[in-house]
């Protein structure tokens, strides 16, 4: 199979507005990515759209064809990829497969989501469709309650207090301050974190990523195309893997063991030929602070129960040993669910291209990016490297 | 890229029940396909699920991971592909790409849909999500009304009467009589067709495919795997293409020109190296009789305005020059929307394997299979050939 490069990226600013249109957001991101890559629309072989909620909240399916049309790509191959909050990452993986396998030389990927044009109850209910509806949703479980179950189980098992999770959120807010596309550009300190309301015990408001709208796009290309583009990208997708686990927590052997994180991380890192020490930055799926802790353990950065050792601004800040959520992450950049995986890849690309400005991680050459659907049911992991 | 073979298929009987579960239907189809192929579950590299309505009508997204788990494939790569009523065909195409490109040696595809557990209005509204909601859905357009617009425009432009469309439906019903998985196993004659109620002028009840439930699965494999399987399949995917057109009828240059049918058919046939005379049977997307007429024209079997020349039992029956809808098609086998594309491929496979029993098309060696989302917005075309 061929090497695959990221030729360019586009992001729309994340908002909580009620007026943006899905097709316009998607087209804006796609066109920004095409411009960034310096690629003509007629070179695009396919468009894969990552989206979770448009059918439920906006009565609009078939976004592939719709966004292709409004992006000036009418006629091309286009489909929607859905894997709950991992939809964006899964769409990137499908595009990687298309280019690596030789089906297309250039593929555009667009993650798009609108969540704030409906009331909060509708969003909560729609997000619960990522869980097992028969076993969890019908019992009244929501994404919040399932994550509260995980966080409570973790705190009980390892005897840790809620404030230990705070640095994950504080660092995300710090990084978002200088990201023009981030939703939450305000600093967070421990006192504010601890005094924020408990939305579902033990989860505080600042443990949770916000409901919002946004679109991000990525152009993937084969090496012979990439070298001729104005963007002169040297960012390669060196590893790509997608793994699953049962949706319902009750069907898992161990609540606190994210098996799909372990297996997809191992596969992607093995393909890329990198070890943990090689990784210069990690964009985890920090939808909840507990997910970051569990992810660091399952991904092999810490042993079980030791993920919170990374909850330390000195270790995970932009100049730390393992920078996390370098543009604010899901927590502070925002989490427009089906779009998130594409924002993550776009941000890691900017880091490896040394285009991250105030958010730049020094000497970033290897990035790990992980997008998760449900409470660990679908996990897409990519390793990006800068080639010399 | 590698050759890709269909190793085995599975189908659940199509029903209008209110109790079937999506995960059970999906798992039954997947397991039937694995058994038919004679492949062990651990050989499966990925599962792609085609589905349109589960999120809207059953509060369940992330069907990839869910059906993988319930099929005994927990852990593997699994995602959902959505392209409205072309979801099943689009999932087949993604699997084709994964095997042809070398990402996986064996991939399972499952199309699944449940539509009769909710009331009819909910289904009508959900199906309208395949159209352009902002331009059509909000104006009260439904799939029925959009197809009525097309049929009326066709009748006016070419001066034909409604009864000219009847043979498409009559032939489908005839073929479904001997398909144990078909929903509508009752003969249809011209008098019954003409006396059926007009559901939306000029569309009669028997012009329309039924709302129903079902799942179908297909196993695709690389040649080195296929030759060692008990099924000893000789059915190859010789051509595969997906094209799009604007969703809204108002955004198309010519209402009656299905441009994505033309382009995807041409691409798939060119890849397969076949011409129209080579095709022994055609499974069109006969959701409405008008779609069959328009498809025959856009696919190059008839010139514009002449598609109804095929509306003749002698030409399209199992022993005709171009057998259509050989197991009953969407019209009489049934149209569980996201599953349909997989039923079509399964049926064409049975034809080329000479396993079609009473529905066998004599000497079937080349099959054209086409799955359409919306009123022609996403079109997936496959050419299957029997290798000797």
XYZ file of C-alpha atoms in Angstrom:
776
model
C 0.000 0.000 0.000
C 1.057 3.582 -0.652
C 2.122 6.249 1.785
C -0.567 8.822 2.545
C 0.115 12.463 3.318
C -2.074 15.189 4.747
C -2.013 17.865 2.075
C -4.011 20.543 3.861
C -6.642 21.253 6.495
C -9.527 23.635 7.181
C -11.455 24.527 10.306
C -14.461 26.692 11.019
C -14.554 28.508 14.374
C -16.567 26.492 16.876
C -19.775 28.206 17.983
C -22.948 27.847 19.970
C -25.001 29.795 17.441
C -28.440 28.704 16.324
C -28.298 29.834 12.734
C -25.407 28.096 11.013
C -26.370 25.611 8.317
C -24.737 22.204 8.116
C -24.078 22.389 4.385
C -22.483 25.835 4.721
C -20.259 24.799 7.610
C -19.188 21.704 5.719
C -18.505 23.566 2.491
C -16.537 26.271 4.320
C -14.287 23.670 5.917
C -13.810 21.727 2.666
C -12.987 24.832 0.673
C -10.572 26.035 3.338
C -8.803 22.671 3.233
C -8.598 22.675 -0.567
C -7.113 26.161 -0.482
C -4.701 25.204 2.272
C -3.565 22.188 0.283
C -3.359 24.158 -2.934
C -5.325 21.488 -4.753
C -7.882 22.081 -7.503
C -11.402 20.728 -6.852
C -11.215 18.549 -9.961
C -8.335 16.600 -8.384
C -10.559 15.352 -5.551
C -11.570 11.734 -6.077
C -13.972 11.360 -3.169
C -15.451 13.153 -0.169
C -16.075 11.277 3.073
C -18.217 13.070 5.616
C -18.078 12.270 9.312
C -21.327 13.087 11.079
C -23.362 11.644 13.923
C -26.518 13.689 14.520
C -27.731 15.383 11.343
C -30.406 12.782 10.658
C -31.753 12.940 14.207
C -31.480 16.682 14.883
C -31.730 18.242 11.421
C -33.786 15.787 9.329
C -30.901 15.622 6.886
C -29.169 12.420 5.823
C -27.032 11.807 2.747
C -24.634 14.599 3.770
C -21.971 13.173 1.462
C -23.774 14.190 -1.704
C -25.137 17.360 -0.125
C -21.794 18.746 1.019
C -20.092 17.642 -2.206
C -22.643 19.701 -4.130
C -22.279 22.806 -1.931
C -18.470 22.519 -1.945
C -18.235 22.692 -5.720
C -17.560 18.962 -5.930
C -20.943 17.890 -7.343
C -20.840 14.471 -8.918
C -17.926 12.912 -7.084
C -18.010 9.840 -4.888
C -19.327 10.919 -1.484
C -20.716 9.083 1.540
C -21.238 9.634 5.253
C -19.333 7.611 7.841
C -20.907 7.220 11.277
C -19.363 5.853 14.459
C -20.948 8.189 17.021
C -18.361 10.669 18.385
C -15.666 8.830 16.403
C -17.355 9.601 13.074
C -14.744 12.175 12.061
C -11.816 9.900 12.813
C -13.528 6.984 11.104
C -14.045 9.113 7.987
C -10.314 9.950 8.007
C -9.552 6.256 8.218
C -11.805 5.435 5.253
C -10.043 8.151 3.257
C -6.649 6.846 4.338
C -7.706 3.428 3.084
C -8.863 4.830 -0.252
C -5.585 6.632 -0.891
C -3.278 3.966 0.570
C -5.003 1.234 -1.421
C -4.870 3.134 -4.688
C -8.575 3.822 -5.260
C -8.072 7.578 -5.284
C -5.038 9.871 -5.334
C -6.682 12.700 -3.402
C -9.583 12.440 -0.962
C -11.272 15.152 1.085
C -12.704 14.392 4.513
C -15.144 16.658 6.308
C -16.369 16.265 9.865
C -19.419 18.382 10.570
C -21.924 18.696 13.411
C -24.640 21.100 14.562
C -25.944 20.664 18.092
C -27.188 24.012 19.391
C -30.159 24.653 17.106
C -32.345 22.380 19.242
C -33.053 22.290 22.968
C -30.721 20.627 25.405
C -33.006 17.663 26.097
C -33.080 16.814 22.397
C -29.278 16.850 22.294
C -28.962 14.693 25.409
C -31.378 12.180 23.961
C -29.672 12.197 20.575
C -26.236 11.688 22.114
C -27.568 8.669 23.995
C -27.913 6.974 20.604
C -24.141 6.359 20.844
C -24.761 4.055 23.804
C -26.642 0.773 23.691
C -30.217 2.022 23.560
C -31.849 -1.267 24.584
C -29.546 -1.846 27.546
C -28.717 1.710 28.597
C -30.764 4.403 26.855
C -34.165 2.964 27.709
C -33.089 2.808 31.357
C -32.520 6.556 31.338
C -28.760 6.415 30.951
C -27.179 9.351 29.145
C -23.623 10.017 28.096
C -23.189 12.014 31.252
C -24.498 9.235 33.495
C -22.334 6.580 31.847
C -19.229 8.706 32.285
C -20.251 9.438 35.881
C -20.413 5.672 36.443
C -16.895 5.310 35.056
C -15.516 8.215 37.097
C -17.137 7.005 40.317
C -15.837 3.469 39.740
C -12.352 4.845 39.099
C -12.358 7.047 42.192
C -13.598 4.183 44.351
C -11.173 1.622 42.973
C -8.086 3.773 43.219
C -9.064 5.992 46.135
C -8.620 9.297 44.333
C -10.492 12.573 44.770
C -12.219 14.648 42.099
C -9.696 17.473 42.204
C -7.038 15.128 40.880
C -8.764 15.286 37.474
C -8.695 19.093 37.314
C -5.333 19.546 35.536
C -6.653 17.875 32.406
C -9.351 20.550 32.132
C -7.114 23.410 33.260
C -4.462 22.601 30.652
C -7.092 22.309 27.909
C -8.461 25.753 28.786
C -4.950 27.183 28.859
C -4.238 25.889 25.345
C -7.577 27.087 23.990
C -6.794 30.679 24.978
C -4.662 31.117 21.868
C -6.695 28.960 19.459
C -8.865 31.278 17.342
C -11.216 28.394 16.516
C -11.805 27.364 20.132
C -15.169 27.835 21.822
C -14.003 28.297 25.428
C -11.249 30.876 25.443
C -11.168 31.607 29.149
C -8.657 30.478 31.735
C -9.627 27.901 34.329
C -8.049 27.458 37.763
C -8.433 24.812 40.420
C -10.692 26.952 42.621
C -13.075 27.581 39.717
C -13.003 23.910 38.763
C -13.764 22.790 42.321
C -16.525 25.347 42.842
C -18.271 24.541 39.560
C -21.570 22.739 39.919
C -21.709 18.984 40.000
C -23.726 18.111 36.911
C -23.908 14.448 37.868
C -21.941 13.209 40.812
C -18.932 13.018 40.679
C -18.746 14.929 37.363
C -18.387 18.695 37.614
C -19.236 21.142 34.869
C -15.561 21.556 34.005
C -15.017 17.827 33.551
C -17.302 17.934 30.524
C -16.746 19.080 26.932
C -19.302 21.585 25.596
C -22.174 21.053 23.146
C -21.410 23.124 20.053
C -21.258 23.409 16.251
C -18.362 23.165 13.851
C -16.784 21.638 10.784
C -13.245 20.674 9.965
C -11.820 19.197 6.785
C -8.645 17.380 5.812
C -7.234 16.591 2.378
C -5.308 13.337 2.057
C -3.089 12.643 -0.936
C -0.698 10.105 -2.372
C 3.008 11.066 -2.332
C 3.272 11.836 -6.050
C 0.482 14.388 -5.704
C 1.636 15.850 -2.407
C 5.092 16.717 -3.652
C 3.616 18.878 -6.414
C 1.219 20.847 -4.231
C 1.905 24.357 -3.006
C 1.461 23.253 0.601
C 4.531 20.994 0.369
C 3.294 18.961 3.285
C 5.661 16.561 4.948
C 3.046 15.173 7.313
C 2.415 11.495 6.733
C -0.220 9.229 8.218
C 2.224 6.644 9.471
C -0.283 4.545 11.371
C -4.052 4.112 11.215
C -6.254 1.692 13.123
C -9.862 1.319 14.175
C -11.055 -1.111 16.840
C -14.346 -1.685 18.627
C -15.648 -2.931 21.968
C -19.194 -3.719 23.111
C -21.297 -0.557 23.341
C -22.915 -1.354 26.694
C -20.714 -1.042 29.773
C -22.426 -4.136 31.150
C -21.081 -6.234 28.288
C -17.445 -5.427 29.046
C -15.152 -7.605 31.119
C -13.787 -4.626 33.067
C -15.531 -1.238 33.202
C -12.232 0.598 33.478
C -10.369 -1.206 30.717
C -10.850 0.484 27.337
C -9.872 -2.523 25.236
C -10.448 -0.801 21.904
C -8.100 2.004 22.960
C -5.415 -0.570 23.712
C -5.788 -2.500 20.515
C -6.138 0.425 18.113
C -3.230 2.289 19.744
C -0.984 -0.764 19.562
C -1.889 -1.385 15.920
C -1.343 2.216 14.846
C 1.950 2.571 16.704
C 3.202 -0.757 15.401
C 2.370 0.228 11.835
C 4.147 3.560 12.321
C 7.119 1.896 13.952
C 7.071 4.214 16.958
C 7.187 3.639 20.710
C 5.694 5.770 23.465
C 8.874 7.766 23.961
C 8.756 8.866 20.330
C 5.430 10.633 20.704
C 5.783 14.400 20.897
C 2.131 15.231 21.456
C -1.129 13.394 22.014
C -4.599 14.562 21.083
C -6.782 12.298 23.266
C -10.574 12.113 23.194
C -11.043 14.242 26.323
C -14.826 14.474 26.181
C -14.721 13.888 29.957
C -11.676 14.106 32.213
C -12.215 10.465 33.191
C -11.820 9.454 29.534
C -8.387 11.086 29.452
C -7.257 9.158 32.530
C -8.585 5.834 31.213
C -7.132 6.520 27.770
C -3.629 7.225 29.075
C -3.728 3.854 30.807
C -5.206 1.808 27.974
C -2.921 3.471 25.436
C 0.080 2.367 27.466
C 1.350 5.695 28.786
C 0.573 4.714 32.382
C -0.238 1.506 34.220
C -3.823 0.881 35.349
C -4.706 3.333 38.086
C -1.796 5.638 37.305
C -3.315 7.756 34.535
C -3.757 10.671 36.922
C -0.006 10.960 37.296
C -0.276 12.826 33.993
C -2.794 15.255 35.521
C -0.028 17.769 36.049
C 0.358 20.935 33.992
C 4.125 20.525 33.882
C 3.824 17.099 32.235
C 1.021 17.783 29.740
C 1.482 21.469 28.879
C 2.873 22.556 25.522
C 6.409 22.267 26.871
C 5.823 19.147 28.955
C 6.900 15.577 28.313
C 3.553 14.643 26.743
C 1.592 17.680 25.575
C -2.147 16.898 25.497
C -5.043 18.703 23.833
C -2.673 21.223 22.360
C -5.364 23.495 20.894
C -7.769 23.033 23.780
C -8.999 19.530 23.082
C -12.641 18.486 23.168
C -12.864 20.162 26.574
C -12.116 23.729 25.496
C -11.763 23.845 21.711
C -15.197 22.183 21.773
C -16.709 18.838 20.818
C -19.058 19.059 17.813
C -19.276 15.307 17.981
C -19.026 14.038 14.403
C -16.537 16.781 13.520
C -14.135 16.282 16.422
C -11.953 13.630 14.777
C -11.228 15.997 11.888
C -10.392 18.926 14.202
C -7.934 16.672 16.030
C -6.152 15.659 12.821
C -6.116 19.260 11.563
C -4.510 20.437 14.816
C -1.880 17.686 14.833
C -1.073 18.572 11.224
C -0.526 22.224 12.182
C 1.798 21.099 14.980
C 3.922 18.916 12.706
C 4.032 21.630 10.035
C 5.212 24.095 12.708
C 2.184 26.238 11.950
C 0.749 26.109 15.457
C 1.870 29.652 16.404
C 1.310 30.279 20.110
C 0.220 26.673 20.523
C 3.348 25.212 18.981
C 4.870 22.181 20.665
C 8.644 22.544 20.145
C 10.201 20.060 17.751
C 6.981 18.174 17.173
C 7.676 15.316 14.784
C 5.356 12.517 15.929
C 1.732 12.985 16.971
C -0.757 10.470 18.326
C -4.415 11.306 17.658
C -7.341 9.363 19.053
C -11.085 9.706 18.469
C -13.562 7.673 20.536
C -17.224 6.807 19.952
C -19.434 6.077 22.946
C -17.705 5.151 26.188
C -14.919 3.407 24.280
C -16.962 1.395 21.764
C -15.296 2.680 18.587
C -11.713 3.908 18.796
C -9.820 5.347 15.837
C -6.123 5.982 16.333
C -3.755 7.720 13.954
C -0.027 8.331 14.193
C 1.183 11.334 12.184
C 4.854 11.884 11.488
C 6.851 14.661 9.893
C 9.033 13.271 7.145
C 12.385 14.810 6.381
C -5.250 -3.267 -6.769
C -6.370 -6.829 -6.107
C -9.322 -8.714 -7.447
C -12.209 -8.993 -5.003
C -14.579 -11.949 -4.809
C -17.889 -12.410 -3.076
C -17.288 -15.368 -0.797
C -20.785 -15.803 0.597
C -24.073 -14.089 1.364
C -26.859 -14.151 3.945
C -30.394 -12.802 3.962
C -33.134 -12.616 6.559
C -36.726 -12.907 5.324
C -38.209 -9.463 4.846
C -41.089 -8.705 7.224
C -43.465 -6.061 8.449
C -43.268 -7.257 12.045
C -42.979 -4.869 14.976
C -40.781 -6.970 17.230
C -37.545 -7.724 15.419
C -34.420 -6.123 16.883
C -31.874 -4.424 14.676
C -28.895 -6.107 16.300
C -30.499 -9.546 15.966
C -31.415 -9.050 12.332
C -27.903 -7.820 11.586
C -26.218 -10.657 13.441
C -28.442 -13.260 11.763
C -27.499 -11.975 8.329
C -23.787 -11.743 9.156
C -23.675 -15.225 10.611
C -25.570 -16.644 7.640
C -23.055 -15.030 5.291
C -20.071 -16.343 7.254
C -21.562 -19.833 7.151
C -22.334 -19.540 3.459
C -18.764 -18.440 2.762
C -17.322 -21.096 5.020
C -15.106 -18.530 6.709
C -14.171 -18.451 10.391
C -15.119 -15.276 12.305
C -11.487 -14.658 13.215
C -10.666 -14.244 9.524
C -12.899 -11.161 9.244
C -10.858 -7.955 9.191
C -13.691 -5.442 9.288
C -17.464 -5.079 9.309
C -19.129 -2.263 7.395
C -22.781 -1.686 8.183
C -25.151 0.013 5.757
C -28.028 1.717 7.538
C -30.109 4.841 7.047
C -32.736 5.162 9.792
C -31.623 3.518 13.031
C -30.581 6.791 14.649
C -33.826 8.509 13.755
C -36.301 5.675 14.337
C -34.586 3.511 16.961
C -32.329 5.875 18.933
C -29.395 3.659 18.008
C -26.249 4.860 16.271
C -22.834 3.203 16.157
C -24.344 0.054 14.622
C -20.902 -1.023 13.424
C -19.625 -1.833 16.886
C -23.040 -3.048 18.041
C -23.551 -5.581 15.273
C -19.900 -6.674 15.421
C -20.407 -7.482 19.106
C -23.663 -9.397 18.582
C -22.242 -11.261 15.569
C -19.353 -12.702 17.548
C -16.922 -10.242 15.977
C -16.378 -8.002 19.019
C -13.255 -5.918 18.760
C -12.843 -5.713 14.993
C -12.879 -2.589 12.869
C -16.520 -1.643 12.323
C -18.301 1.493 11.130
C -21.623 2.526 9.627
C -21.884 3.863 6.088
C -24.835 6.102 5.243
C -26.009 7.323 1.867
C -29.792 7.181 2.385
C -31.332 4.288 0.425
C -27.908 3.610 -1.128
C -26.332 2.884 2.266
C -26.087 -0.864 1.644
C -24.442 -0.453 -1.747
C -22.101 2.209 -0.399
C -21.042 -0.144 2.411
C -20.274 -2.823 -0.201
C -18.166 -0.308 -2.068
C -16.187 0.631 1.066
C -15.558 -3.072 1.668
C -14.537 -3.574 -1.947
C -12.055 -0.733 -1.513
C -10.644 -2.240 1.695
C -10.054 -5.643 0.077
C -8.941 -4.372 -3.336
C -6.494 -1.934 -1.761
C -4.987 -4.515 0.557
C -6.149 -3.190 3.936
C -8.029 -6.388 4.743
C -8.229 -9.844 3.157
C -11.804 -10.530 4.237
C -14.502 -7.971 5.018
C -18.126 -8.517 6.022
C -20.817 -6.065 4.977
C -24.256 -5.932 6.561
C -27.189 -3.847 5.395
C -29.905 -3.599 8.013
C -33.096 -1.587 8.451
C -36.187 -1.618 10.650
C -39.086 0.559 9.543
C -42.352 -0.949 10.839
C -41.923 -0.531 14.608
C -43.055 3.095 14.353
C -46.106 4.702 12.780
C -46.304 5.490 9.104
C -45.969 9.249 9.550
C -42.697 8.794 11.405
C -41.371 6.663 8.547
C -42.467 9.150 5.903
C -40.791 11.974 7.775
C -37.618 9.951 8.357
C -37.375 8.961 4.698
C -37.624 12.628 3.721
C -34.202 13.067 5.356
C -32.793 11.555 2.139
C -34.018 14.598 0.231
C -32.755 18.148 0.710
C -34.537 19.094 3.927
C -34.073 22.853 3.575
C -35.258 22.984 -0.039
C -37.731 20.084 -0.143
C -38.549 18.575 3.256
C -39.551 21.833 4.931
C -41.904 22.499 2.028
C -43.747 19.277 2.772
C -42.108 17.223 0.055
C -41.817 13.501 0.755
C -40.183 10.720 -1.177
C -43.553 9.930 -2.632
C -44.193 13.501 -3.751
C -40.751 13.865 -5.333
C -41.214 10.656 -7.296
C -44.703 11.785 -8.281
C -43.147 14.967 -9.663
C -40.711 12.903 -11.713
C -43.411 10.533 -12.997
C -45.755 13.375 -13.936
C -42.934 15.222 -15.716
C -42.031 12.044 -17.599
C -45.629 11.324 -18.630
C -46.121 14.894 -19.785
C -42.852 15.139 -21.675
C -43.190 11.854 -23.517
C -46.963 11.603 -23.688
C -47.251 8.208 -21.994
C -50.004 6.831 -19.768
C -49.650 5.325 -16.303
C -50.424 1.796 -17.411
C -47.228 1.739 -19.451
C -45.291 1.477 -16.168
C -47.232 -1.559 -14.949
C -45.001 -4.322 -16.391
C -42.115 -3.288 -14.147
C -44.265 -3.975 -11.086
C -45.955 -7.057 -12.533
C -42.624 -8.701 -13.370
C -41.234 -7.916 -9.914
C -44.260 -9.551 -8.270
C -43.922 -12.560 -10.549
C -40.276 -13.042 -9.552
C -40.987 -12.578 -5.856
C -43.461 -15.477 -5.866
C -40.595 -17.952 -5.631
C -38.256 -15.931 -3.418
C -38.621 -17.230 0.159
C -37.199 -13.962 1.532
C -39.604 -11.686 -0.345
C -42.290 -9.708 1.437
C -44.906 -9.555 -1.323
C -45.421 -13.054 -2.657
C -48.629 -12.496 -4.556
C -49.165 -12.176 -8.276
C -50.079 -8.837 -9.795
C -51.937 -8.273 -13.059
C -52.659 -5.168 -15.082
C -56.259 -4.909 -13.908
C -55.186 -5.004 -10.259
C -52.419 -2.488 -10.920
C -54.788 -0.090 -12.670
C -57.512 -0.391 -10.043
C -55.145 0.140 -7.121
C -55.531 3.449 -5.362
C -53.585 6.470 -6.476
C -51.416 7.274 -3.465
C -50.199 10.507 -5.005
C -51.130 11.336 -8.572
C -49.904 9.789 -10.856
C -48.346 7.155 -8.566
C -50.484 4.118 -7.804
C -50.010 1.823 -4.837
C -48.336 -0.784 -7.054
C -45.766 1.674 -8.384
C -44.265 1.881 -4.897
C -41.953 -0.444 -2.958
C -43.135 -1.417 0.531
C -41.934 -0.198 3.941
C -40.423 -3.202 5.737
C -37.619 -4.698 7.837
C -34.673 -6.863 6.882
C -30.950 -7.485 6.899
C -28.612 -8.938 4.324
C -24.889 -9.567 4.541
C -22.102 -10.198 2.073
C -18.555 -11.440 2.659
C -15.889 -10.074 0.327
C -12.476 -11.682 0.081
C -9.182 -11.475 -1.749
C -8.504 -14.224 -4.323
C -5.983 -16.158 -2.203
C -8.576 -16.490 0.551
C -11.522 -17.214 -1.715
C -9.892 -20.168 -3.412
C -9.445 -21.920 -0.050
C -12.989 -21.432 1.193
C -15.615 -24.143 1.099
C -17.933 -21.905 -0.915
C -15.475 -21.891 -3.846
C -17.038 -18.739 -5.179
C -16.215 -17.662 -8.685
C -18.143 -14.410 -8.440
C -15.902 -11.391 -8.775
C -16.685 -7.715 -8.300
C -15.412 -6.661 -11.693
C -16.559 -3.057 -11.475
C -17.461 -0.715 -8.638
C -18.341 2.973 -8.771
C -20.160 5.574 -6.701
C -21.270 8.946 -8.035
C -23.426 11.743 -6.691
C -25.740 14.473 -7.937
C -27.370 17.396 -6.096
C -29.985 16.148 -3.617
C -32.654 18.695 -4.507
C -34.467 18.240 -7.807
C -34.400 22.015 -8.234
C -30.598 21.998 -8.324
C -30.400 19.627 -11.288
C -30.040 20.712 -14.881
C -32.708 18.267 -16.081
C -35.244 16.644 -13.773
C -35.368 13.498 -15.867
C -31.631 13.013 -16.343
C -30.125 10.902 -13.565
C -26.551 12.036 -14.077
C -25.113 9.967 -11.233
C -26.679 6.835 -12.746
C -24.948 7.603 -16.031
C -21.556 8.296 -14.563
C -21.433 5.465 -12.041
C -22.733 2.950 -14.600
C -20.176 4.034 -17.175
C -17.343 3.866 -14.651
C -18.306 0.438 -13.337
C -18.828 -1.056 -16.797
C -15.597 0.420 -18.076
C -13.684 -1.009 -15.140
C -15.290 -4.404 -15.728
C -14.624 -4.228 -19.437
C -18.220 -5.061 -20.347
C -20.725 -3.503 -22.722
C -24.510 -3.462 -22.438
C -24.923 -6.593 -24.537
C -22.775 -8.529 -22.070
C -25.138 -7.967 -19.163
C -27.248 -11.027 -18.364
C -29.341 -9.486 -15.611
C -29.842 -6.094 -13.992
C -30.931 -5.399 -10.450
C -32.109 -1.773 -10.684
C -33.207 0.416 -7.796
C -36.918 -0.006 -8.518
C -38.215 1.855 -5.461
C -40.744 3.439 -7.830
C -41.577 2.321 -11.362
C -40.531 5.756 -12.643
C -37.033 5.167 -11.212
C -36.727 1.999 -13.296
C -37.648 3.855 -16.476
C -35.276 6.740 -15.771
C -32.512 4.321 -14.751
C -32.727 2.283 -17.949
C -32.247 5.490 -19.905
C -29.449 6.997 -17.820
C -27.647 3.647 -17.644
C -27.594 3.512 -21.417
C -30.000 0.652 -22.105
C -32.486 2.979 -23.808
C -32.398 6.484 -25.217
C -34.121 9.283 -23.294
C -37.874 8.729 -23.391
C -37.552 5.091 -24.454
C -37.098 3.417 -21.055
C -40.676 2.156 -21.148
C -39.860 0.008 -24.155
C -38.447 -2.363 -21.524
C -41.775 -2.370 -19.686
C -42.640 -5.660 -21.307
C -42.661 -8.988 -19.479
C -41.087 -10.745 -22.439
C -38.046 -8.475 -22.358
C -37.456 -8.246 -18.584
C -38.670 -11.629 -17.312
C -36.210 -14.296 -16.160
C -35.911 -15.557 -19.729
C -35.985 -12.172 -21.404
C -33.188 -10.192 -23.012
C -32.586 -8.130 -19.846
C -34.023 -9.789 -16.734
C -34.772 -7.156 -14.068
C -35.431 -7.499 -10.333
C -34.901 -11.236 -10.543
C -35.931 -11.989 -6.937
C -38.693 -9.404 -6.871
C -36.635 -6.224 -6.613
C -37.364 -3.413 -4.205
C -40.957 -3.502 -5.417
C -41.854 -7.029 -4.260
C -38.889 -8.500 -2.370
C -39.176 -5.318 -0.303
C -37.107 -2.194 0.348
C -35.714 -2.032 3.900
C -33.859 1.061 2.812
C -30.332 0.765 4.215
C -30.324 -3.004 3.643
C -31.472 -3.004 0.027
C -28.032 -2.649 -1.558
C -26.870 -5.797 0.222
C -29.977 -7.792 -0.787
C -29.322 -6.811 -4.403
C -25.712 -8.006 -4.305
C -26.699 -11.214 -2.503
C -29.294 -11.984 -5.166
C -26.941 -11.286 -8.064
C -24.370 -13.549 -6.393
C -26.934 -16.380 -6.206
C -27.690 -15.889 -9.903
C -24.033 -16.074 -10.955
C -23.436 -19.089 -8.683
C -26.439 -20.805 -10.322
C -28.034 -21.054 -6.890
C -31.133 -19.057 -7.774
C -33.421 -22.117 -8.062
C -36.813 -21.144 -9.511
C -35.512 -17.598 -10.038
C -32.490 -18.672 -12.047
C -31.610 -16.626 -15.108
C -30.151 -19.115 -17.605
C -26.430 -18.796 -18.236
C -26.042 -15.759 -16.020
C -22.420 -14.672 -16.105
C -22.525 -10.878 -15.857
C -24.802 -8.926 -13.496
C -25.296 -5.189 -13.139
C -26.466 -4.059 -9.698
C -27.450 -0.504 -8.840
C -28.444 1.083 -5.530
C -29.753 4.665 -5.403
C -30.048 7.144 -2.539
C -32.659 9.863 -2.744
C -34.083 10.654 -6.176
C -30.731 9.880 -7.791
C -28.386 11.783 -5.461
C -26.088 8.867 -4.564
C -25.729 6.028 -7.052
C -23.623 2.941 -6.399
C -23.115 0.579 -9.322
C -21.450 -2.813 -9.258
C -20.716 -5.245 -12.064
C -20.413 -8.864 -10.925
C -18.946 -11.510 -13.187
C -18.569 -15.263 -12.945
C -14.970 -16.250 -13.544
C -14.130 -19.528 -15.194
